[in-house]
Coordinates of C-alpha atoms in Angstrom, one line a residue:
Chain A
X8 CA -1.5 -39.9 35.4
X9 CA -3.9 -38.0 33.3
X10 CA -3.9 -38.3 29.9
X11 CA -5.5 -35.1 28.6
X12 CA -6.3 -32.3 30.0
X13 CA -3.0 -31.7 31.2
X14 CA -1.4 -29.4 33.4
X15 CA 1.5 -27.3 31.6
X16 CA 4.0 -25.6 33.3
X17 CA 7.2 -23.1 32.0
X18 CA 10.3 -22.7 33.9
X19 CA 11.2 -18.9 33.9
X20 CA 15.1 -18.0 36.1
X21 CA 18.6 -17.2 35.6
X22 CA 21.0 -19.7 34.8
X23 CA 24.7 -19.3 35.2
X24 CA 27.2 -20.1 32.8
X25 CA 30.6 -21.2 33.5
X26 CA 31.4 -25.0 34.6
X27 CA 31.9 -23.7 38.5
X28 CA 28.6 -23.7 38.1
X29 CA 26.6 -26.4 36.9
X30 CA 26.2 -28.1 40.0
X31 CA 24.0 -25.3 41.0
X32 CA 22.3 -24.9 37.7
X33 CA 21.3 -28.6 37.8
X34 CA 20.0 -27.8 41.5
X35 CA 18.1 -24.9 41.0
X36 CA 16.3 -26.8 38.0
X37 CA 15.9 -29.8 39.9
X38 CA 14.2 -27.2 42.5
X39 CA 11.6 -26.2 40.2
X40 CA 10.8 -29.3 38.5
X41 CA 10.0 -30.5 42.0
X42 CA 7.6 -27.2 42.7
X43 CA 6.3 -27.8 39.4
X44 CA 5.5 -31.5 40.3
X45 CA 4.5 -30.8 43.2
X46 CA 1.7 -28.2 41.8
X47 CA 0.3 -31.1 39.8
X48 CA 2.1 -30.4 36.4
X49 CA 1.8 -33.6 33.9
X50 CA 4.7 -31.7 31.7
X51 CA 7.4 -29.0 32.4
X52 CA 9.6 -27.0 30.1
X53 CA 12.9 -25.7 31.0
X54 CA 14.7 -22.8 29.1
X55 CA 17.8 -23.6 27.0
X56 CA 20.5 -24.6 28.6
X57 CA 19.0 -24.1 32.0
X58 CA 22.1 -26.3 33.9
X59 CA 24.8 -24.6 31.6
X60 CA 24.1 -21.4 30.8
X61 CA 24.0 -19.7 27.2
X62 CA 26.6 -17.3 26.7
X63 CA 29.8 -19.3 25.6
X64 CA 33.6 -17.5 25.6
X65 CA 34.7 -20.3 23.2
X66 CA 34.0 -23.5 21.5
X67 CA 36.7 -25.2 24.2
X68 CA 34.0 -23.7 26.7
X69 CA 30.8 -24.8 25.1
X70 CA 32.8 -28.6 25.0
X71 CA 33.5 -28.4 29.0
X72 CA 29.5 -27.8 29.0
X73 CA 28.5 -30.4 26.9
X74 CA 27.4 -34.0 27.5
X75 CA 26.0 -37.0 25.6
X76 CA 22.4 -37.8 24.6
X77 CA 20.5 -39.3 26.2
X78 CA 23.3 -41.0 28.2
X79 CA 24.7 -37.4 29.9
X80 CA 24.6 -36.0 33.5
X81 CA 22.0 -33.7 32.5
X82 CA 19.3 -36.0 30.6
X83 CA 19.6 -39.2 33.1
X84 CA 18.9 -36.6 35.9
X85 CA 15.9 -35.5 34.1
X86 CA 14.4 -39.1 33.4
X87 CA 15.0 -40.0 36.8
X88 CA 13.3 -37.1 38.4
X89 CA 10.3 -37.6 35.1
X90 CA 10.3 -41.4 36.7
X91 CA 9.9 -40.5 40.5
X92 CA 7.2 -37.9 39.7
X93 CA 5.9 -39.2 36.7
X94 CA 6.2 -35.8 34.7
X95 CA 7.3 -35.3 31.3
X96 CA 10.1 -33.3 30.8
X97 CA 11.2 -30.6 28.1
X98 CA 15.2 -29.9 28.6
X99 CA 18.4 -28.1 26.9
X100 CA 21.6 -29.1 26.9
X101 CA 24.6 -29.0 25.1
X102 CA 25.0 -31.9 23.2
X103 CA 28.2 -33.4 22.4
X104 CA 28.5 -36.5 19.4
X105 CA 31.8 -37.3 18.5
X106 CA 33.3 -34.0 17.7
X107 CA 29.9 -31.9 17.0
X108 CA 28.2 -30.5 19.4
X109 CA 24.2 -29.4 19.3
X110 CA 22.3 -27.4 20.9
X111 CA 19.7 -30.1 21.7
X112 CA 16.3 -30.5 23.5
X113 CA 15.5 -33.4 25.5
X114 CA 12.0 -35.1 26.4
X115 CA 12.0 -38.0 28.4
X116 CA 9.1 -39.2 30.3
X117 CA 8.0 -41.3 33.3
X118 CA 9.0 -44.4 30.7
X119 CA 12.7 -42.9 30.6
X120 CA 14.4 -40.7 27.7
X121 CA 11.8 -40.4 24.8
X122 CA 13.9 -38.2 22.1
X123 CA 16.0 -35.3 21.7
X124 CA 15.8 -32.5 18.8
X125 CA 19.0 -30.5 17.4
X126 CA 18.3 -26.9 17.1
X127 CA 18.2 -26.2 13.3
X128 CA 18.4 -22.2 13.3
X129 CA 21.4 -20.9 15.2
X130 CA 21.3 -17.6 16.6
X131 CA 24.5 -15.6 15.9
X132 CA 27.7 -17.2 18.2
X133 CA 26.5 -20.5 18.4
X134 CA 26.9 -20.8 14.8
X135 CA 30.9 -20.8 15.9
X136 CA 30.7 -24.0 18.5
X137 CA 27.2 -25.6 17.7
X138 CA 26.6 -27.9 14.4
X139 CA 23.3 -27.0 12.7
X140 CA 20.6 -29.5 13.7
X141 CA 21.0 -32.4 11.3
X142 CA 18.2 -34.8 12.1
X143 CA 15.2 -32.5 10.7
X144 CA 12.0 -31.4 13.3
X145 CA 10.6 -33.9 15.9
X146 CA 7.3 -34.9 17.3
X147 CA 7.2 -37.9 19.7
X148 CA 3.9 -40.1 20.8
X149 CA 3.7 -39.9 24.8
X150 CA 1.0 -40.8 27.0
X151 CA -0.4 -37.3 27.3
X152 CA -0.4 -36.4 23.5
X153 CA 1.9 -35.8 20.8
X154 CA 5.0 -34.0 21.8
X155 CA 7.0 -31.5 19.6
X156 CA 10.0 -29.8 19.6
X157 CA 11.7 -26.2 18.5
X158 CA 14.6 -24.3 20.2
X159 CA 14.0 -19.9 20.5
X160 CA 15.3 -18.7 17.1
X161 CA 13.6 -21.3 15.5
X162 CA 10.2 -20.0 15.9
X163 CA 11.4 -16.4 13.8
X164 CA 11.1 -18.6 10.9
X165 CA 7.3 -19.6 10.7
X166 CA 8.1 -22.8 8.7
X167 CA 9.2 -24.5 11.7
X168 CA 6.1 -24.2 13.6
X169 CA 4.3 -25.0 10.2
X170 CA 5.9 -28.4 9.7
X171 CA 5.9 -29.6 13.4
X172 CA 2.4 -29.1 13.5
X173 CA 1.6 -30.9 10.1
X174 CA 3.7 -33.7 11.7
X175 CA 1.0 -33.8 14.2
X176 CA 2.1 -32.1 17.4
X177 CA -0.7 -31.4 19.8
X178 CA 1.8 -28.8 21.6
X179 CA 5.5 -27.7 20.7
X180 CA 7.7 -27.0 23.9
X181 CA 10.4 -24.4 23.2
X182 CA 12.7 -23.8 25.6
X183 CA 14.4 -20.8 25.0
X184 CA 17.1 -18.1 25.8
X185 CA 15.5 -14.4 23.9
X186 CA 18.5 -12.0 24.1
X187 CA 18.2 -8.5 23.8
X188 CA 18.0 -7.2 19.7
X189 CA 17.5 -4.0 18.9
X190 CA 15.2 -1.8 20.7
X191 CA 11.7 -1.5 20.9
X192 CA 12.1 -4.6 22.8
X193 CA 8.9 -4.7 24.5
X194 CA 5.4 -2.8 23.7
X195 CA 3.6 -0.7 25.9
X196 CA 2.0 -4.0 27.8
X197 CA 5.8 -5.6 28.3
X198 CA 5.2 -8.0 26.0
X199 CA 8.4 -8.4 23.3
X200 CA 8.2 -9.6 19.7
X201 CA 9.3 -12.9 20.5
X202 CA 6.1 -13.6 22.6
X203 CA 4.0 -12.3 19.4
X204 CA 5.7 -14.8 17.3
X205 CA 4.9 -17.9 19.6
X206 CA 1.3 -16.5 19.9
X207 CA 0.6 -16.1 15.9
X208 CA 2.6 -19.7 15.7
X209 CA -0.3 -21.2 18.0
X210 CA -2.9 -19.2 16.2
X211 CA -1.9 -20.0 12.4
X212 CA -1.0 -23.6 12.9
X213 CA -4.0 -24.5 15.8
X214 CA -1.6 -25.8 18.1
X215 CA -0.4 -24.9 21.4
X216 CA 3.2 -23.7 22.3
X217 CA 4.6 -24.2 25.4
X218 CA 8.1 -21.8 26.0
X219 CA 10.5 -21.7 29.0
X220 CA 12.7 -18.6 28.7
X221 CA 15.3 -17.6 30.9
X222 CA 16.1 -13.8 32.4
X223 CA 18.8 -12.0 34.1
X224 CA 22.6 -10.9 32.4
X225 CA 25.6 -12.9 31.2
X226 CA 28.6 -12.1 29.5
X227 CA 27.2 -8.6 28.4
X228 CA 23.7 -10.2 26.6
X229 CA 20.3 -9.8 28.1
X230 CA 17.5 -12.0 28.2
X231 CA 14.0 -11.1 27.6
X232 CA 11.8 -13.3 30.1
X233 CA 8.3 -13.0 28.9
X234 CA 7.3 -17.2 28.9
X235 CA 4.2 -18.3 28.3
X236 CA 2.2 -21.0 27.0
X237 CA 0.1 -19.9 24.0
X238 CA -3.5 -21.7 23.2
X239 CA -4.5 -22.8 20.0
X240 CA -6.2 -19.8 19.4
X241 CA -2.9 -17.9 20.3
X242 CA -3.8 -16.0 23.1
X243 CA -1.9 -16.5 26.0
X244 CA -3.0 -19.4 28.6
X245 CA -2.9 -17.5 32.6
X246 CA -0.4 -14.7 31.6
X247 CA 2.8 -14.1 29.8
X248 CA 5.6 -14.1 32.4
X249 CA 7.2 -10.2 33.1
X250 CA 11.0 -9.8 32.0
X251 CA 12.6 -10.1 35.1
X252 CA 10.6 -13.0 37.1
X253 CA 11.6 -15.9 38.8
X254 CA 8.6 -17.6 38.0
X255 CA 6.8 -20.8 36.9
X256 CA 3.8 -20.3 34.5
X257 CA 0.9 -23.1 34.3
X258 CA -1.9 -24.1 32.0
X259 CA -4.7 -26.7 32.0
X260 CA -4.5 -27.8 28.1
X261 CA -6.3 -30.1 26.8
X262 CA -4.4 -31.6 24.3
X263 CA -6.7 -33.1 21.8
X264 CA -8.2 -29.7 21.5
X265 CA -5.4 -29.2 19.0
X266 CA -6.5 -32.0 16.5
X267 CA -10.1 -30.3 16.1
X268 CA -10.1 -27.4 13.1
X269 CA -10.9 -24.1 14.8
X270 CA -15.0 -23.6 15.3
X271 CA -14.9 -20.3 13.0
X272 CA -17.6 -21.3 10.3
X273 CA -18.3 -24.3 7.6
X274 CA -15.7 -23.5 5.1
X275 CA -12.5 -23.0 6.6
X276 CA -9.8 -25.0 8.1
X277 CA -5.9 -23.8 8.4
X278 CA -4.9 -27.0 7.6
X279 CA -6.9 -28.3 5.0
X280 CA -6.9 -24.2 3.2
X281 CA -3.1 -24.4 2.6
X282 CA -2.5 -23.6 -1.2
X283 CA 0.3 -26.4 -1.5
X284 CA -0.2 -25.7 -5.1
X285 CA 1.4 -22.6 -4.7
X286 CA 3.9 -22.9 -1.8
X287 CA 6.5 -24.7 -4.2
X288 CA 7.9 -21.0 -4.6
X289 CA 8.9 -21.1 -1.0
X290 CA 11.2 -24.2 -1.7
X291 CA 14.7 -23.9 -2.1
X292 CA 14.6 -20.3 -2.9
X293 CA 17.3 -18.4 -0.7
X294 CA 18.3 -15.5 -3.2
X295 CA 16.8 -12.0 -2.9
X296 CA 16.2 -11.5 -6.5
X297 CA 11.9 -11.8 -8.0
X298 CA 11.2 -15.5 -8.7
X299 CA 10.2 -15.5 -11.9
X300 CA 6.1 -15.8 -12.3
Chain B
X5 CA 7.8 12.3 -7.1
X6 CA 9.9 11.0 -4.3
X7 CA 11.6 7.3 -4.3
X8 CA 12.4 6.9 -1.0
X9 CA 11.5 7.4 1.4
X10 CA 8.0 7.2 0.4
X11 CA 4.8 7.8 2.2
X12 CA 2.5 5.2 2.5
X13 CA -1.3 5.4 3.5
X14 CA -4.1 2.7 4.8
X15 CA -7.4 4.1 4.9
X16 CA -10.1 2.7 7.3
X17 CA -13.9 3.2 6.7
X18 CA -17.0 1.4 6.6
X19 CA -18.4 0.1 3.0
X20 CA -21.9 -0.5 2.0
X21 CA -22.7 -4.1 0.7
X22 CA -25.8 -3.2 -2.3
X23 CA -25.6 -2.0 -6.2
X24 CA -27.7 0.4 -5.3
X25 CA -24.3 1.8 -2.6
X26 CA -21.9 1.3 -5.3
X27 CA -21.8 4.7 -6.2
X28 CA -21.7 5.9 -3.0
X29 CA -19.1 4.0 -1.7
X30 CA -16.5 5.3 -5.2
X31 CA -17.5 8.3 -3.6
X32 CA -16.3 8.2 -0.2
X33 CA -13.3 6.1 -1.7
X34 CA -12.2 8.9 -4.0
X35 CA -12.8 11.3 -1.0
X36 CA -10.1 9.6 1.2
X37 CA -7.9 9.2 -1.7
X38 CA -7.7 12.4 -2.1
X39 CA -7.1 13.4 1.4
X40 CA -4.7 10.8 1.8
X41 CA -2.7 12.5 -1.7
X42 CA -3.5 16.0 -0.4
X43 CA -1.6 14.9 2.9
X44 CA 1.4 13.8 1.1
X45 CA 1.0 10.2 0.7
X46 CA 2.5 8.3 -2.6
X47 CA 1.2 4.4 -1.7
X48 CA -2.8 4.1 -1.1
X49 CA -3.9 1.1 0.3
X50 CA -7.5 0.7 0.4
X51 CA -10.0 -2.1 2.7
X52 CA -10.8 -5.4 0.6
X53 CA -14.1 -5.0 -1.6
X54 CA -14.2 -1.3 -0.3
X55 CA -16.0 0.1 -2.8
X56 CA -18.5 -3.1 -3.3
X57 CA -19.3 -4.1 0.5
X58 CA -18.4 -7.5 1.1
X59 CA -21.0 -9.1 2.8
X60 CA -22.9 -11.2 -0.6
X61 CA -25.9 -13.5 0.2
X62 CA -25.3 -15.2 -3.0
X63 CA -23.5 -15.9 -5.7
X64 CA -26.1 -14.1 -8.2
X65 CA -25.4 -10.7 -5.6
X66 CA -21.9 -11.2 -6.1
X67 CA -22.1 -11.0 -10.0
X68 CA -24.0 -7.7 -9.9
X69 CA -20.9 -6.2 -7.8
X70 CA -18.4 -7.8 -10.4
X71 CA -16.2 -6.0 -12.9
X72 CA -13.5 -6.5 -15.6
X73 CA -9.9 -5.9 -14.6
X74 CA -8.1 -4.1 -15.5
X75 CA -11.3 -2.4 -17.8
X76 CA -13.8 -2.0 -15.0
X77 CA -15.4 1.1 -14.0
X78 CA -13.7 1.2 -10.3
X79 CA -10.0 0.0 -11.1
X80 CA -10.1 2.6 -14.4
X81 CA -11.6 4.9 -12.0
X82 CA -8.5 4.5 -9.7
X83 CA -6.1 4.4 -12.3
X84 CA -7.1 7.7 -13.6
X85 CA -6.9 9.5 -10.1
X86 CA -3.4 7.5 -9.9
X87 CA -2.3 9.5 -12.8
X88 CA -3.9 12.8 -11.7
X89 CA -2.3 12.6 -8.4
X90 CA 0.6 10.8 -9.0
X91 CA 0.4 8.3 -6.5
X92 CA 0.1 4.4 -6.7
X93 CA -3.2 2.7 -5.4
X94 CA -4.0 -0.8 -4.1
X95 CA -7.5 -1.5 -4.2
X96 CA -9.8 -4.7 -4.5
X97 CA -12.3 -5.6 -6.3
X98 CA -14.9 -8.8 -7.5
X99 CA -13.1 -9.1 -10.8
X100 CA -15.9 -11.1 -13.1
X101 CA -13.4 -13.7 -15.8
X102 CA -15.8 -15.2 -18.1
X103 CA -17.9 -17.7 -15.9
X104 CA -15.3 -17.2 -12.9
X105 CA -15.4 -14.1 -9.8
X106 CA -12.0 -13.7 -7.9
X107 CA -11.3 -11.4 -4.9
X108 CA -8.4 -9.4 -6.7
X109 CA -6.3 -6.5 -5.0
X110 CA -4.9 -4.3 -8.0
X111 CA -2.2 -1.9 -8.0
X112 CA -2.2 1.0 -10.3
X113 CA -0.2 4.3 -10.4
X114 CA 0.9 7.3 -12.4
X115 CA 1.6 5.0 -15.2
X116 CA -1.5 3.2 -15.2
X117 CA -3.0 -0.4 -14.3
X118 CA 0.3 -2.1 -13.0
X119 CA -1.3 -5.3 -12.3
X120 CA -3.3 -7.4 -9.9
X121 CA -3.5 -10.3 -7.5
X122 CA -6.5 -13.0 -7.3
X123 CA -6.6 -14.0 -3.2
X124 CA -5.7 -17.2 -2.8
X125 CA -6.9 -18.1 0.3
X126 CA -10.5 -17.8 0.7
X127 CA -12.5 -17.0 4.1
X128 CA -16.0 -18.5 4.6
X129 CA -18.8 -17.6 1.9
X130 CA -16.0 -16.1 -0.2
X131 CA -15.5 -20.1 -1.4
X132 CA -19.5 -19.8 -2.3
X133 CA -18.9 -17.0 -5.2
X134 CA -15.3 -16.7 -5.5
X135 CA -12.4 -18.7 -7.0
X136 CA -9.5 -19.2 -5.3
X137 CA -6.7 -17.2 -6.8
X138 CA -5.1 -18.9 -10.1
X139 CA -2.3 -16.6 -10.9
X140 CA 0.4 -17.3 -7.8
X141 CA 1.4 -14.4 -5.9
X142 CA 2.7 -11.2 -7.4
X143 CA 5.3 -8.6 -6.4
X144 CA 5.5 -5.8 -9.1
X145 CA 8.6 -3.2 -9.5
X146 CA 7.9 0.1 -9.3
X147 CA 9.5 3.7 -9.0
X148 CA 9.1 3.8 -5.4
X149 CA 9.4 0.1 -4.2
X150 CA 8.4 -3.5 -5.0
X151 CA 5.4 -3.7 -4.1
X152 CA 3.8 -7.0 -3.0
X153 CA 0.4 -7.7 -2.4
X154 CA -1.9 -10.0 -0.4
X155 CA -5.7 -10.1 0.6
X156 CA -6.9 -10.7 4.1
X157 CA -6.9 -14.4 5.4
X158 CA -4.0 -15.0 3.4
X159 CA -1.9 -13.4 6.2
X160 CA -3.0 -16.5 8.1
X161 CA -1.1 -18.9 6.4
X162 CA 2.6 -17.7 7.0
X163 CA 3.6 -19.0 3.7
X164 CA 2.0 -16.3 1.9
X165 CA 4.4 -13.3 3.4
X166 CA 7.1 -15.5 3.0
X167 CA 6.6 -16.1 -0.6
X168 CA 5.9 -12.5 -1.5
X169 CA 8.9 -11.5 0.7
X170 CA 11.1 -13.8 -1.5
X171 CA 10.3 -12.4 -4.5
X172 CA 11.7 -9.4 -3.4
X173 CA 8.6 -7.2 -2.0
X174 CA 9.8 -4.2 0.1
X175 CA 6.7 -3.7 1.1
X176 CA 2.6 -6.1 1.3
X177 CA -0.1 -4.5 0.9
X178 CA -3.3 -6.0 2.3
X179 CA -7.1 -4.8 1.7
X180 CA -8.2 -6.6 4.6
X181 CA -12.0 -7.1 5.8
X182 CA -11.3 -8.8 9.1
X183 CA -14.6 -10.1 10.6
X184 CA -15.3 -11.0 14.1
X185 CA -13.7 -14.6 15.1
X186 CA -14.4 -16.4 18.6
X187 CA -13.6 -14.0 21.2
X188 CA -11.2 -12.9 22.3
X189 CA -11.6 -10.5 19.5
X190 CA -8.8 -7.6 20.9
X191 CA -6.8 -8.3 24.1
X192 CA -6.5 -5.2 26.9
X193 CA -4.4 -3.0 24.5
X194 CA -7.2 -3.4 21.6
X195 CA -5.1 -5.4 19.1
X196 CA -6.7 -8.3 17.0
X197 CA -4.8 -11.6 16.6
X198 CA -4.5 -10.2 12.5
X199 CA -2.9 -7.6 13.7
X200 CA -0.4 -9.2 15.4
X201 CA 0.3 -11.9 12.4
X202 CA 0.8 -8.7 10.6
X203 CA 3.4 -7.4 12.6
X204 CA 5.0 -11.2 13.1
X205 CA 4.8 -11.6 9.5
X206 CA 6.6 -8.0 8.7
X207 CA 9.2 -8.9 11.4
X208 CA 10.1 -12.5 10.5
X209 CA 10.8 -11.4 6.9
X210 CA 11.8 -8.4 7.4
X211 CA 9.4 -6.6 5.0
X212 CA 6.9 -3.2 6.0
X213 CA 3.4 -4.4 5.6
X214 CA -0.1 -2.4 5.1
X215 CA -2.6 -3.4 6.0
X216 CA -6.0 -1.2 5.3
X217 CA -9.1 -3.0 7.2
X218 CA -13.1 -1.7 7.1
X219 CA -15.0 -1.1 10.1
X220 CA -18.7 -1.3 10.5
X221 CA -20.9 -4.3 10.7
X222 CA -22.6 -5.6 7.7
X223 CA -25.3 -8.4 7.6
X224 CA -24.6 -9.7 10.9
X225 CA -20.6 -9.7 10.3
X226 CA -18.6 -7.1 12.0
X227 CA -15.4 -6.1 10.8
X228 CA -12.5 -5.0 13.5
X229 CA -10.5 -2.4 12.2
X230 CA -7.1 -2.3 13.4
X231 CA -5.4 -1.1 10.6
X232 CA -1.5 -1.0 10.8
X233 CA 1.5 -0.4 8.8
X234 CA 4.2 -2.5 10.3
X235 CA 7.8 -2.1 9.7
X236 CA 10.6 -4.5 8.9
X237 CA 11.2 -4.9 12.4
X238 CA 7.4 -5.9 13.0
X239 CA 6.1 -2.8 15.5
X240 CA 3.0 -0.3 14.0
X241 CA 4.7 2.6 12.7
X242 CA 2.7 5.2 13.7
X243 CA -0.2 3.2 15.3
X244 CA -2.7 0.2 15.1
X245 CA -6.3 2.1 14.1
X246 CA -8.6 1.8 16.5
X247 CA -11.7 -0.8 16.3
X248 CA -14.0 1.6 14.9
X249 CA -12.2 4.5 14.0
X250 CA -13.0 6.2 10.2
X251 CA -9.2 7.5 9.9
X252 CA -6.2 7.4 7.6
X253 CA -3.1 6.1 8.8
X254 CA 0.5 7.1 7.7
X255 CA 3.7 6.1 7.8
X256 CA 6.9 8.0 6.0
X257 CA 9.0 4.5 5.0
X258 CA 12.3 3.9 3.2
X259 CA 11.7 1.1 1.1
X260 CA 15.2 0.3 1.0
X261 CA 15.5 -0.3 4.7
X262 CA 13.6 -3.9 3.7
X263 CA 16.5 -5.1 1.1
X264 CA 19.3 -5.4 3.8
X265 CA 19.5 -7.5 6.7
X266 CA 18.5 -6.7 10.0
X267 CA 21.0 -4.9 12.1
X268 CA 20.9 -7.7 15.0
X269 CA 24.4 -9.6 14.8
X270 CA 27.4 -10.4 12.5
X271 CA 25.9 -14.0 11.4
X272 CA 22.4 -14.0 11.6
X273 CA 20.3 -13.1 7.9
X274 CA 16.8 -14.0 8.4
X275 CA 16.3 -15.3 4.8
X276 CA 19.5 -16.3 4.2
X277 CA 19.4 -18.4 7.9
X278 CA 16.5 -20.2 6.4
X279 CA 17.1 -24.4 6.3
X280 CA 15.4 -24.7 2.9
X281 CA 17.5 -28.7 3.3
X282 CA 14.6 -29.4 5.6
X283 CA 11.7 -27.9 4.5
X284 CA 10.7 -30.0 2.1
X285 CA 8.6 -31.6 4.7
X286 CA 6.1 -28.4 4.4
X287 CA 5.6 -29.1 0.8
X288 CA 2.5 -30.9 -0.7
X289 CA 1.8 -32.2 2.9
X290 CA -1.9 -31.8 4.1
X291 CA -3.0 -34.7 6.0
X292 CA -2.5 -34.6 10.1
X293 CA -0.9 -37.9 10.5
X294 CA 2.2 -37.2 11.9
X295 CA 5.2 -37.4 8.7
X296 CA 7.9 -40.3 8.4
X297 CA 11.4 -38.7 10.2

């Protein structure tokens, strides 16, 4: 196995939800982890709840989804197809503990299940079934670099990024399911605010970002596409993945690029220039009203 | 004078670093102010040092720019055309404080000097001649918005839009003087990376952001346009400027759009959404050793 440069790859295709159909979700997945292995990729990220799919009726319906972590269906498939191929693995499932369930990211690795991450911001209807993530953000040591985790809505809010990176992730995978908000949804080159938020994410915190969405219609919501895997300068790695494709995007990293400051001039570092003096207005301030000076 | 909606202007040119420019540069300064106020405008933004240059080759250079705020020649100079012309200005300036220079956007209007901000985050040579910003971040109440303001590299650091958005800012406004980075400087649709953390930055707080850049190059540093006003929901109103255009952008803005929630879903609020219980892991923290969980 190499250890760094890597090859990245992002899992872009439609997902069905409903439990008449997660035999076929966990197929098609298991499909494209095995073209994604077979193209030489050292780590491959799925979108959210790629063997479930996304759009719930009901909490009873997000339960008859859900499994345990790591000991679930889901995850045990995913570390034993990470063991034959000796991949890593970014998944999404629904996460059931006790009587909570999360909307939890998997990594497990060719050494078995590594660690999981609870989405902490919940996007609109999962706040009815899903508990907020309660373990805070995650980055996990692997072979190939330093692993770290977000779930889609979480990257709107730039703290997120911001603290996995400071925890010392080399590359955050985010799998993701981008619905449709309010139009404009994509500019003139097809490329939808989302994918601007992962690529200034990249760019302000020197870190890469690795994100699997899905596409296609369910239940009435729409799902953007657009995957990519962002460098550390934020520009897209090969291409940012069209709306509708069935598709899996790849990327030649290397990973320790991201523990370098960026080779702008003498003086600056993105890191090392935070005001942390200043930021303590950001804390614990959720009201809409001026902070006082 | 109107309230809101208001019409808000960023004006793009190209400054001449010298003493012996400074009056020139008032002059074609006062020129687009005026155009911008004959063309209906009632929020000026201007580039960063725009009437200065910013290109110093020492710290001696920069003192000879340097001037008192608010009782310098340029910011009484805008406060008087402010008046005359009822409109409110942002500008920058190298404000001189005893020993001390600081990179300070001001804000004045038909009342007079309103107040200023010292940049905080300093690009490059700035940290040669210039003191990082001592006075926190500032969003002032005015009769046609909170206005919040910002210089430059601080839109790097997504803390800084944050902050200002939290104290209530309906809209940033950003003298910029973006200089050429590593390439990629634009991708194929000619938009800088600054432009898009502009946009990100508007979008993920919800706040309209304008952002007046120079052109031109200037002792071996070229500056890359681009100016934008963004709206709450991150796209240019209007347009992105282009590289090396001399132009005046405009956009006709309700302020009040930016103090309710975006229209996306019954549950989602992006400030309210924030999980200020787990970002006290962003505070204080500026080593790259990976945090304790």
């Amino acid at each position: 196995m190499r250890v760094s440069p890597v090859r990245v790859a992002v899992v872009q295709f439609e997902p069905r939800v409903g439990v008449e159909n997660l035999e076929s979700n966990a197929a098609e997945v298991e499909r494209r982890l095995a073209a994604a292995a077979d193209s030489g990729a050292n780590l491959i990220v799925l979108p959210e709840l790629a063997t479930t799919g996304y759009v719930f009726e009901s909490r009873e319906e997000a339960y008859a989804h859900a499994e345990a972590v790591p000991n679930g269906r889901t995850v045990e498939s995913f570390a034993t197809i990470a063991a034959e191929r000796r991949v890593y693995i970014v998944g999404c499932v629904v996460e059931r503990d006790g009587e909570k369930l999360f909307d939890t990211a998997v990594l497990v690795g060719p050494e078995g299940y590594i660690g999981r991450y609870r989405k902490t911001h919940l996007w609109n209807t999962e706040k009815l079934w899903f508990t907020p993530g309660d373990e805070g953000f995650s980055v996990f040591d692997t072979r190939i670099g330093r692993i770290g985790l977000l779930v889609c809505w979480d990257i709107w809010f730039p703290e997120t990024a911001r603290i996995v990176a400071q925890m010392g992730a080399d590359i955050i995978c985010v799998p993701t399911g981008w619905v449709w908000t309010p139009p404009p949804l994509y500019d003139e080159s097809g490329v939808c605010m989302a994918a601007y938020l992962t690529m200034t994410a990249a760019h302000s915190n020197n870190v890469f970002i690795a994100t699997a969405d899905r596409i296609g219609q369910e239940r009435g919501a729409g799902f953007m596409g657009n995957s990519l895997i962002a460098g550390t300068n934020g520009w897209p790695i090969d291409r940012i993945a069209g709306p509708d494709e069935d598709t899996i995007i790849y990327a030649d990293i290397d990973l320790t690029s991201a523990r370098t400051a960026p080779i702008w001039n003498q003086l600056n570092d993105l890191h090392r220039d935070r005001r942390t003096d200043l930021y303590d207005q950001m804390l614990g301030y959720t009201g809409s009203v001026p902070l006082p000076r």
